[in-house]
XYZ file of N, CA and C in Angstrom:
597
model
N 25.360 -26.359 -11.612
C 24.128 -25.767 -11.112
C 24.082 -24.279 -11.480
N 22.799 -24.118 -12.730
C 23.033 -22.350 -12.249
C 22.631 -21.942 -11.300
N 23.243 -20.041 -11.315
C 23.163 -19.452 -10.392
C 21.798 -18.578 -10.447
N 20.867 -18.810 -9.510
C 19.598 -17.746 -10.101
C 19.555 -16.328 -10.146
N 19.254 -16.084 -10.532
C 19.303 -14.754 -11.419
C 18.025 -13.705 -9.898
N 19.080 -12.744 -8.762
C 18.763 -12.271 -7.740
C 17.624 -11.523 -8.796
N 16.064 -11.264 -7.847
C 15.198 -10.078 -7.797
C 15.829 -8.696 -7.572
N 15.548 -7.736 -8.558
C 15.427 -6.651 -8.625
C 14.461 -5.662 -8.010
N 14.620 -5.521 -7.014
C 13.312 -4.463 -6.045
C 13.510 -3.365 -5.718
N 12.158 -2.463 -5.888
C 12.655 -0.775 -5.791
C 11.217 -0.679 -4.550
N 11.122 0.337 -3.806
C 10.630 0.522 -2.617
C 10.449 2.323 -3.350
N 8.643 1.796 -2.957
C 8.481 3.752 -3.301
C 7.781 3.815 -1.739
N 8.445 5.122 -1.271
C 8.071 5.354 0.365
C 9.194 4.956 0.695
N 10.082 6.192 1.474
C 11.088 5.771 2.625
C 10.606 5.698 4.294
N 9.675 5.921 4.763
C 9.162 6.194 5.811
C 9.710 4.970 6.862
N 9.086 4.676 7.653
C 9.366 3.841 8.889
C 9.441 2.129 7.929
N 8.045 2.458 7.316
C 7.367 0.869 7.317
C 8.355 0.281 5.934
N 8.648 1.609 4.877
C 10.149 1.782 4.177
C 11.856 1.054 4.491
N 12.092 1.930 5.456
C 12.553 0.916 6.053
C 12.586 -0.070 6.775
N 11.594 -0.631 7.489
C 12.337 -2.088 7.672
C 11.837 -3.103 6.755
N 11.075 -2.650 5.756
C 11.224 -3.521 4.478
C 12.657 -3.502 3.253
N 13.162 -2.325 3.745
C 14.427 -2.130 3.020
C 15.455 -3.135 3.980
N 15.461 -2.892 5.105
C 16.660 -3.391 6.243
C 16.052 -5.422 6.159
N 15.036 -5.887 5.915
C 14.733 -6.874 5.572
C 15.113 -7.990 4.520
N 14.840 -7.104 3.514
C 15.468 -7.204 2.048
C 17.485 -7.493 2.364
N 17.566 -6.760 2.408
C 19.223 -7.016 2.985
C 19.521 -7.683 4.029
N 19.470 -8.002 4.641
C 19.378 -9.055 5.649
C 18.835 -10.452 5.359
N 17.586 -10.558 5.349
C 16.938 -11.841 5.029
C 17.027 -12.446 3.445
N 16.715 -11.885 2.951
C 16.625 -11.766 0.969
C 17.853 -11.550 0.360
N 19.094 -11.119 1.162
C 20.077 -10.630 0.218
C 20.554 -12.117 -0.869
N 20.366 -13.098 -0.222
C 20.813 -13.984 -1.433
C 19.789 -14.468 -2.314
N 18.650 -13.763 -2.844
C 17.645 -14.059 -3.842
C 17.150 -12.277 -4.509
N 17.556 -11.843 -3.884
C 16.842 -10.464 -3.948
C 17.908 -9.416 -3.656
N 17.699 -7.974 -4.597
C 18.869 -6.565 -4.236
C 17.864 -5.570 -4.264
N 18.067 -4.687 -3.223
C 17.266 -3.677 -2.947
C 18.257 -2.932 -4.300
N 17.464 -2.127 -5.480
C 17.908 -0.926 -6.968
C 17.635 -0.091 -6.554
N 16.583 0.377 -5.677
C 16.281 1.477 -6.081
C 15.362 1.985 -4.753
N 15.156 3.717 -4.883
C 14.290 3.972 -3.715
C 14.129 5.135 -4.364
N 12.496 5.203 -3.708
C 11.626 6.146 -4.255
C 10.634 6.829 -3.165
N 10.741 8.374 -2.944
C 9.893 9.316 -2.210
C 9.866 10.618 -2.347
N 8.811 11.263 -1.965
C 8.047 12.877 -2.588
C 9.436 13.525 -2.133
N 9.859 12.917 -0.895
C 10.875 13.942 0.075
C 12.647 13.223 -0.410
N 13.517 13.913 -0.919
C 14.479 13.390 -1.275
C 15.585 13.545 0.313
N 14.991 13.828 1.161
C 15.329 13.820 2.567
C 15.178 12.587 3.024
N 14.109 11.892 2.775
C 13.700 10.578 3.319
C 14.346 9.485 2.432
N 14.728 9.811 1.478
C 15.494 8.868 0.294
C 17.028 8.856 1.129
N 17.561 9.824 1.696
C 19.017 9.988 2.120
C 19.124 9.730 3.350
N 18.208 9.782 4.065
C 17.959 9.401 5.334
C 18.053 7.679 5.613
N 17.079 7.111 4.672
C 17.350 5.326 4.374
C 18.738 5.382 3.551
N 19.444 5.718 2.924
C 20.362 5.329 2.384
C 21.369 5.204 3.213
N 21.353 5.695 4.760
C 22.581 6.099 5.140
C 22.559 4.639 6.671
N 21.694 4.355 6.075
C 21.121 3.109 7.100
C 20.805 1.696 6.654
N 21.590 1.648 5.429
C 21.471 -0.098 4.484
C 22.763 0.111 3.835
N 23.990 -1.202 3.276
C 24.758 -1.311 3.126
C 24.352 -1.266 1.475
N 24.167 -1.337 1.106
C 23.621 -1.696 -0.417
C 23.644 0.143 -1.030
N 23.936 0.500 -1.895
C 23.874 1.672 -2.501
C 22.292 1.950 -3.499
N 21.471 1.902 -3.234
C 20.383 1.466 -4.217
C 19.995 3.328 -5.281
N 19.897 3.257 -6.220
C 19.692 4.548 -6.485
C 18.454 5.126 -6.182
N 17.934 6.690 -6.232
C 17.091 7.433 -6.285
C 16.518 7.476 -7.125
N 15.257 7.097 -7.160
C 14.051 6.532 -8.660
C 13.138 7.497 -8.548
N 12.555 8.083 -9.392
C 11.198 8.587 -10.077
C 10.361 7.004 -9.543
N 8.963 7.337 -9.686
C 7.954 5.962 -9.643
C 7.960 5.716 -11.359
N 8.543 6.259 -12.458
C 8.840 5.367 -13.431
C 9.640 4.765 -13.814
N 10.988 5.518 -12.900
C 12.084 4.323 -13.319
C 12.133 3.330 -12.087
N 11.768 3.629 -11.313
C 11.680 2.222 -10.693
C 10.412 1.097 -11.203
N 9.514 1.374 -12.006
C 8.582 0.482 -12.553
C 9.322 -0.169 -13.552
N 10.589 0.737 -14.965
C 11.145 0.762 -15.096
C 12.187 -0.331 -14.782
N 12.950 0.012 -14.103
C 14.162 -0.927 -13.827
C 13.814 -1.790 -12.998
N 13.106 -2.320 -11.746
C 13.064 -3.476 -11.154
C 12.025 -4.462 -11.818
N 12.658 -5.461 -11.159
C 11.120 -6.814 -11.297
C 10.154 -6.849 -10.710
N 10.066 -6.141 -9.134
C 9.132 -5.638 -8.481
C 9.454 -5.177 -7.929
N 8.202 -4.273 -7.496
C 8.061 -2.647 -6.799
C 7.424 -2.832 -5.835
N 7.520 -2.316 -4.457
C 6.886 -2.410 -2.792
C 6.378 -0.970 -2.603
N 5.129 -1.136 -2.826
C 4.425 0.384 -2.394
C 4.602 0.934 -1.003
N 4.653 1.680 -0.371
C 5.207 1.782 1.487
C 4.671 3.299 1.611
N 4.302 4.064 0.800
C 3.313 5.370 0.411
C 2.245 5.659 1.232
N 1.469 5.748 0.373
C 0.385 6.309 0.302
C -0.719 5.478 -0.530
N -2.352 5.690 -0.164
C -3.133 5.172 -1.138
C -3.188 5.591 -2.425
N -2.581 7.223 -2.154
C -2.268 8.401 -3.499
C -1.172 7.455 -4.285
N -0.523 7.006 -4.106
C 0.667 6.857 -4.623
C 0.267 5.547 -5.083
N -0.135 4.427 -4.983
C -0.994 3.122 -4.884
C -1.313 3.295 -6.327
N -2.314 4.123 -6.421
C -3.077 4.486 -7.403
C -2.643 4.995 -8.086
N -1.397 5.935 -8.576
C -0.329 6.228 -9.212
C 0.144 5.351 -10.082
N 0.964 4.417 -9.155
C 1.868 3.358 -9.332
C 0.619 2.206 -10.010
N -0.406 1.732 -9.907
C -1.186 0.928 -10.139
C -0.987 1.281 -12.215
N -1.790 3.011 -11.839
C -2.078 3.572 -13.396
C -0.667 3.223 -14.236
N 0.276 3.765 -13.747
C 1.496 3.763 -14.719
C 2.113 2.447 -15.339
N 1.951 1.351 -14.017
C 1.842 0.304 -14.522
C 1.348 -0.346 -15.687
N 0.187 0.600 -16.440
C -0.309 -0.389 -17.059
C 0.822 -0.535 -18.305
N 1.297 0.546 -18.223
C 2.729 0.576 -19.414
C 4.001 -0.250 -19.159
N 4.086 -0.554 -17.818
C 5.331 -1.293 -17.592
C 5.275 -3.095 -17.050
N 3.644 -2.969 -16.793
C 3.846 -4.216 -16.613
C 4.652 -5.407 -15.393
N 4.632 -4.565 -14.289
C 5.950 -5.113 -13.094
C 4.741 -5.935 -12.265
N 5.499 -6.666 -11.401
C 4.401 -7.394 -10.215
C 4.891 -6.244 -9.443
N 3.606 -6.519 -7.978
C 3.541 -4.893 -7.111
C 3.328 -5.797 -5.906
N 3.330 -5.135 -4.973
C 3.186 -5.251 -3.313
C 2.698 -4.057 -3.327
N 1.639 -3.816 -2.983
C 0.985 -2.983 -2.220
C 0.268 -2.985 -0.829
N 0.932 -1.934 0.141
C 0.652 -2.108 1.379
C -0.722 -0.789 1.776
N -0.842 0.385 0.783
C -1.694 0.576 1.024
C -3.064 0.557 0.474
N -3.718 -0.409 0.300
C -4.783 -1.306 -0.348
C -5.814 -0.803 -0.729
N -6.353 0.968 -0.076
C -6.920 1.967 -0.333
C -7.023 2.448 -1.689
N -5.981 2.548 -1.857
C -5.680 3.343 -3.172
C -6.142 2.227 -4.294
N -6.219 0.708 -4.114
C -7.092 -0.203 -4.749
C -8.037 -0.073 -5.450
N -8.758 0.269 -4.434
C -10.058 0.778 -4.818
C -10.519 1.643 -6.118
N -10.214 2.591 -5.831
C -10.295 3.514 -7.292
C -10.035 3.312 -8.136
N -8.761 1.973 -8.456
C -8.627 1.993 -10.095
C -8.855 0.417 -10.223
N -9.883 -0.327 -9.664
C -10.089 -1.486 -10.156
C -10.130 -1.644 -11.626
N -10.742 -0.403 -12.514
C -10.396 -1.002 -14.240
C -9.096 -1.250 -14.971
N -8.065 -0.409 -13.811
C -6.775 -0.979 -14.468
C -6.249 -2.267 -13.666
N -6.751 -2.298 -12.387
C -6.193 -3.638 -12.118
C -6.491 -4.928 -13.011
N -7.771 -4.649 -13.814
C -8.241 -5.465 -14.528
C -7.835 -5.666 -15.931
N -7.135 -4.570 -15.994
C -6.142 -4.911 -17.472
C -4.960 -5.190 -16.686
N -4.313 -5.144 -15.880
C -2.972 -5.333 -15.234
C -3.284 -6.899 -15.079
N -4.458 -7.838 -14.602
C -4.744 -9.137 -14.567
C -4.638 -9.701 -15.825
N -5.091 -9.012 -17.297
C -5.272 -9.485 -18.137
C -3.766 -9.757 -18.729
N -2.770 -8.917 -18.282
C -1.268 -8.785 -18.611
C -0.590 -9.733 -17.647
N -0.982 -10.605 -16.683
C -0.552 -11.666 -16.234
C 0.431 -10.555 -15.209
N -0.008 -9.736 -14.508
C 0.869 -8.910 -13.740
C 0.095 -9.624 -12.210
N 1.244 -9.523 -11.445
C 0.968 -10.100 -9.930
C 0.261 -9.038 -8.777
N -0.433 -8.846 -8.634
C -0.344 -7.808 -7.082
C -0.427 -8.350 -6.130
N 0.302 -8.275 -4.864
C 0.222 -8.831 -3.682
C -0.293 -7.645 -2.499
N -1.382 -7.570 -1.980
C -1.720 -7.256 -0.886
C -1.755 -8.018 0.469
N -0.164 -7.248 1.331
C -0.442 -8.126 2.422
C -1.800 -7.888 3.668
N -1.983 -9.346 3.901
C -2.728 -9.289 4.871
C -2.759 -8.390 6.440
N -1.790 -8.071 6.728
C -2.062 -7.028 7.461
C -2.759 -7.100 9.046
N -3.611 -6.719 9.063
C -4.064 -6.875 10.437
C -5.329 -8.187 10.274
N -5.527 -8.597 9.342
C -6.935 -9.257 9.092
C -6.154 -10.361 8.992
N -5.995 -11.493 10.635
C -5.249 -12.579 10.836
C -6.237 -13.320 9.634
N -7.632 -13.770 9.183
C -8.325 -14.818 8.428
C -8.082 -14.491 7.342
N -7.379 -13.728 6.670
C -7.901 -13.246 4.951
C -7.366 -14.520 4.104
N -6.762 -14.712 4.192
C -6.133 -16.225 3.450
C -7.601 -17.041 3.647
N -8.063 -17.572 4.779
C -9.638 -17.937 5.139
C -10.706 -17.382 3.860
N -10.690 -16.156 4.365
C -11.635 -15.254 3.307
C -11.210 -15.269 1.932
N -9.978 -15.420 1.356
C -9.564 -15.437 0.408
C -10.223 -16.845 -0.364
N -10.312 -18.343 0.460
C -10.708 -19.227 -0.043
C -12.016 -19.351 -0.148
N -12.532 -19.110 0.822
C -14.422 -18.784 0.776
C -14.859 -18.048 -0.110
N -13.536 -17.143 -0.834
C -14.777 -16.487 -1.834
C -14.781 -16.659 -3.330
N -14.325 -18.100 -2.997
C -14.316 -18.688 -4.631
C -15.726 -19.210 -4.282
N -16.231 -19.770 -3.206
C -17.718 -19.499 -3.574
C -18.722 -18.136 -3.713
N -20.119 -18.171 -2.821
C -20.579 -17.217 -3.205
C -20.648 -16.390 -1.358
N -19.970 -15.332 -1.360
C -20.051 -14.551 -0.299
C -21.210 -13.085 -0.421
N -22.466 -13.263 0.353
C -23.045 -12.282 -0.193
C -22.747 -10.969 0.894
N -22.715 -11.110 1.770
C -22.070 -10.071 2.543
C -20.737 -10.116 3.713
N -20.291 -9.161 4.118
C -19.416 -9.012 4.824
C -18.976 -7.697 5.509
N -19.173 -8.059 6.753
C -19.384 -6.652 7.387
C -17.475 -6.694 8.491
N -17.224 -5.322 8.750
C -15.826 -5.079 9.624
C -16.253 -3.829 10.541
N -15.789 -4.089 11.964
C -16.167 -3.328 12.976
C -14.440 -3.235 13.229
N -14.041 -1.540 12.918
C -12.989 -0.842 13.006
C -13.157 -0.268 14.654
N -12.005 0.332 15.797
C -12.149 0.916 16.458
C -10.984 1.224 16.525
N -10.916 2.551 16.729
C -9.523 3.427 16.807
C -10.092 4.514 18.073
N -8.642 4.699 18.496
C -8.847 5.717 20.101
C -8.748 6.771 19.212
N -9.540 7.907 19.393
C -10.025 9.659 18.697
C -8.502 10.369 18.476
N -7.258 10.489 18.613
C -6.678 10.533 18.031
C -6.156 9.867 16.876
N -6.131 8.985 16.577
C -5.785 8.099 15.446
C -6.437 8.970 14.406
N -7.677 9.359 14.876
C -8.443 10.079 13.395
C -8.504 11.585 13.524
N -7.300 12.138 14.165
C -7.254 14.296 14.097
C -7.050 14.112 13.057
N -7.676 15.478 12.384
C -7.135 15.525 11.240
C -8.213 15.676 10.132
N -8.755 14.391 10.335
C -10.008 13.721 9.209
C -11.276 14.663 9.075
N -11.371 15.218 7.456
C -12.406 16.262 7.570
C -13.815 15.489 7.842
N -14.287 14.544 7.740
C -15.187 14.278 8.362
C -15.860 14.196 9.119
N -15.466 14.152 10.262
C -15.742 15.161 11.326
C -16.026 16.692 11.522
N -15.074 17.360 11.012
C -15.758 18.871 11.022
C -16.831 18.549 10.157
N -17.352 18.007 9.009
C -19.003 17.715 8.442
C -19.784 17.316 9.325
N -19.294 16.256 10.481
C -20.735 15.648 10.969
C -20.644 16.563 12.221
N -19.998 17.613 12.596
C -19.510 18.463 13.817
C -19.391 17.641 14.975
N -18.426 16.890 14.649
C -18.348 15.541 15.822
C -16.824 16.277 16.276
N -16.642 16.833 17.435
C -15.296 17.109 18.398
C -14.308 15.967 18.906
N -14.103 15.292 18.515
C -13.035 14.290 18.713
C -12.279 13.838 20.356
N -11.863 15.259 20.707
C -11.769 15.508 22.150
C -12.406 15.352 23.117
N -13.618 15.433 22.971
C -14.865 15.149 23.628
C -15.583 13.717 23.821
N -15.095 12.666 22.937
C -15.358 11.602 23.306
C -14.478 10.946 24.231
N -15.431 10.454 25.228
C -15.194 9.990 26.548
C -14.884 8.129 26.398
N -16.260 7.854 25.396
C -16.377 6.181 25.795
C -16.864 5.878 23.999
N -17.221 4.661 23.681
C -16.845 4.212 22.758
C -18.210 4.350 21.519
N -18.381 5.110 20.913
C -19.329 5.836 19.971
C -19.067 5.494 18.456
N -20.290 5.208 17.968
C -20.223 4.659 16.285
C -20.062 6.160 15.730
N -19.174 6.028 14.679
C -18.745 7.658 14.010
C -19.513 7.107 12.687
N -19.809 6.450 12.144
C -19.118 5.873 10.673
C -19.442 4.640 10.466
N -20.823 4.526 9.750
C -21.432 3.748 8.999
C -21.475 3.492 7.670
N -20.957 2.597 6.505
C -20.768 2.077 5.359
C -20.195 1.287 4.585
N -19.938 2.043 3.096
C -19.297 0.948 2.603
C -18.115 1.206 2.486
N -17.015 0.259 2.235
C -15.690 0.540 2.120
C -15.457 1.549 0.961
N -15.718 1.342 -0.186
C -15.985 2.964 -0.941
C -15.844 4.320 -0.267
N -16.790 4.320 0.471
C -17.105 5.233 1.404
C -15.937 5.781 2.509
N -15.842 4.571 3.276
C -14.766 4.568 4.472
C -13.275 5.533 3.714
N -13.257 5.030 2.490
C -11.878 5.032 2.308
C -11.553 6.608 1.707
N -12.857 7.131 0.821
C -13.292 8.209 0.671
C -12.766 9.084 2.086
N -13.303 8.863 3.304
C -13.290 9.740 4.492
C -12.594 9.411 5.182
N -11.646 8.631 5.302
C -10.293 8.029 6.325
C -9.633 7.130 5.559
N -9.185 8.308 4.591
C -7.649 7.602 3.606
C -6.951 6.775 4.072
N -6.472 7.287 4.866
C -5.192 7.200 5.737
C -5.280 6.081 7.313
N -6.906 5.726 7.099
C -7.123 5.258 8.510
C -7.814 3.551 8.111
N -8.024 3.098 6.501
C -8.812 2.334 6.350
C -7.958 1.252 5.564
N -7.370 1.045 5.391
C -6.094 -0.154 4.416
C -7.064 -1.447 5.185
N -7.342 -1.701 6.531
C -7.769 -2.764 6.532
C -9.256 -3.703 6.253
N -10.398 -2.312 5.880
C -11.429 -2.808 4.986
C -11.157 -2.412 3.401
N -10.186 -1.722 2.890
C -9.974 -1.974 1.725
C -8.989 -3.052 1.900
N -8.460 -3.786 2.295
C -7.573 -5.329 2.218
C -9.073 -6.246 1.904
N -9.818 -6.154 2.968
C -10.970 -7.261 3.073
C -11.576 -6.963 1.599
């Protein structure tokens, strides 16, 4: 019987959601799969996960880990998404991408990355039906609408608000901020929208 030949996986983002997709991988996957490699802006957060998985995986650039693994687990940013999406088109790897935002913007390379028989996996996430939605829309879906609600901290921060001079602090009870399209959304709450850019 051969022996199959373990996955090669590099993780760009050490953050929380970083690791326990790293501590996963070793644990659950270690006999199909080896965490190579790890990749982040902060080489603090690279040493910080290293010192917390048994596996030695090296410190990657986002090209040598496109580079050296078979697949790459985005755990970033939508910035970084979209990075990793572009560079791809030279390396050709299957991807996991968790932040689905960064999608958006470069649909023309995802569309040569399809034409190269490259995989992307966006997990489903908070949207328990998308597998549902996923099959319905081999027919014809003409619209589809998502009602987001987050408590006013979740969104400090977000310049959109200082535009519409909406005080954040000041909301008491439950108020529409933010009407559109996911284009849009993702434009003005980067960081707050992965689950209508998933849909």
């Amino acid at each position: 019987m051969l022996k199959r030949k373990k996955t090669k996986i590099a993780i760009i983002g050490c953050g929380a959601i970083g690791e326990g997709i790293a501590l996963f991988i070793e644990g659950k996957l270690s006999s199909f799969a080896c965490l190579i490699g790890l990749c982040d802006q902060n080489p603090l957060a690279i040493d910080k996960l290293k010192r917390k998985i048994r596996s030695n995986p090296q410190s990657f650039t986002i090209d040598q880990a496109l580079e050296k693994a078979d697949l790459i687990i985005e755990a970033a940013s939508g910035e970084a998404a979209g990075i990793i999406v572009r560079k791809n088109i030279k390396y050709k790897k299957d991807l996991v991408i968790l932040s689905a935002g960064g999608l958006l913007k470069n649909f023309n390379h995802l569309e040569r990355l399809k034409e190269n028989k490259v995989n992307i996996y966006v997990p489903s996430g908070a949207i328990c039906g998308v597998d549902a939605l996923g099959a319905v829309s081999k027919g014809e879906i003409k619209k589809i609408s998502l009602t987001t609600s987050k408590p006013p901290r979740a969104l400090s921060g977000v310049d959109y608000f200082k535009k519409k001079n909406i005080v954040l602090n000041r909301i008491k009870k439950a108020r529409l901020v933010f009407k559109g399209s996911v284009k849009e959304a993702v434009r003005y709450f980067p960081k707050n929208i992965n689950v209508a850019a998933t849909l």
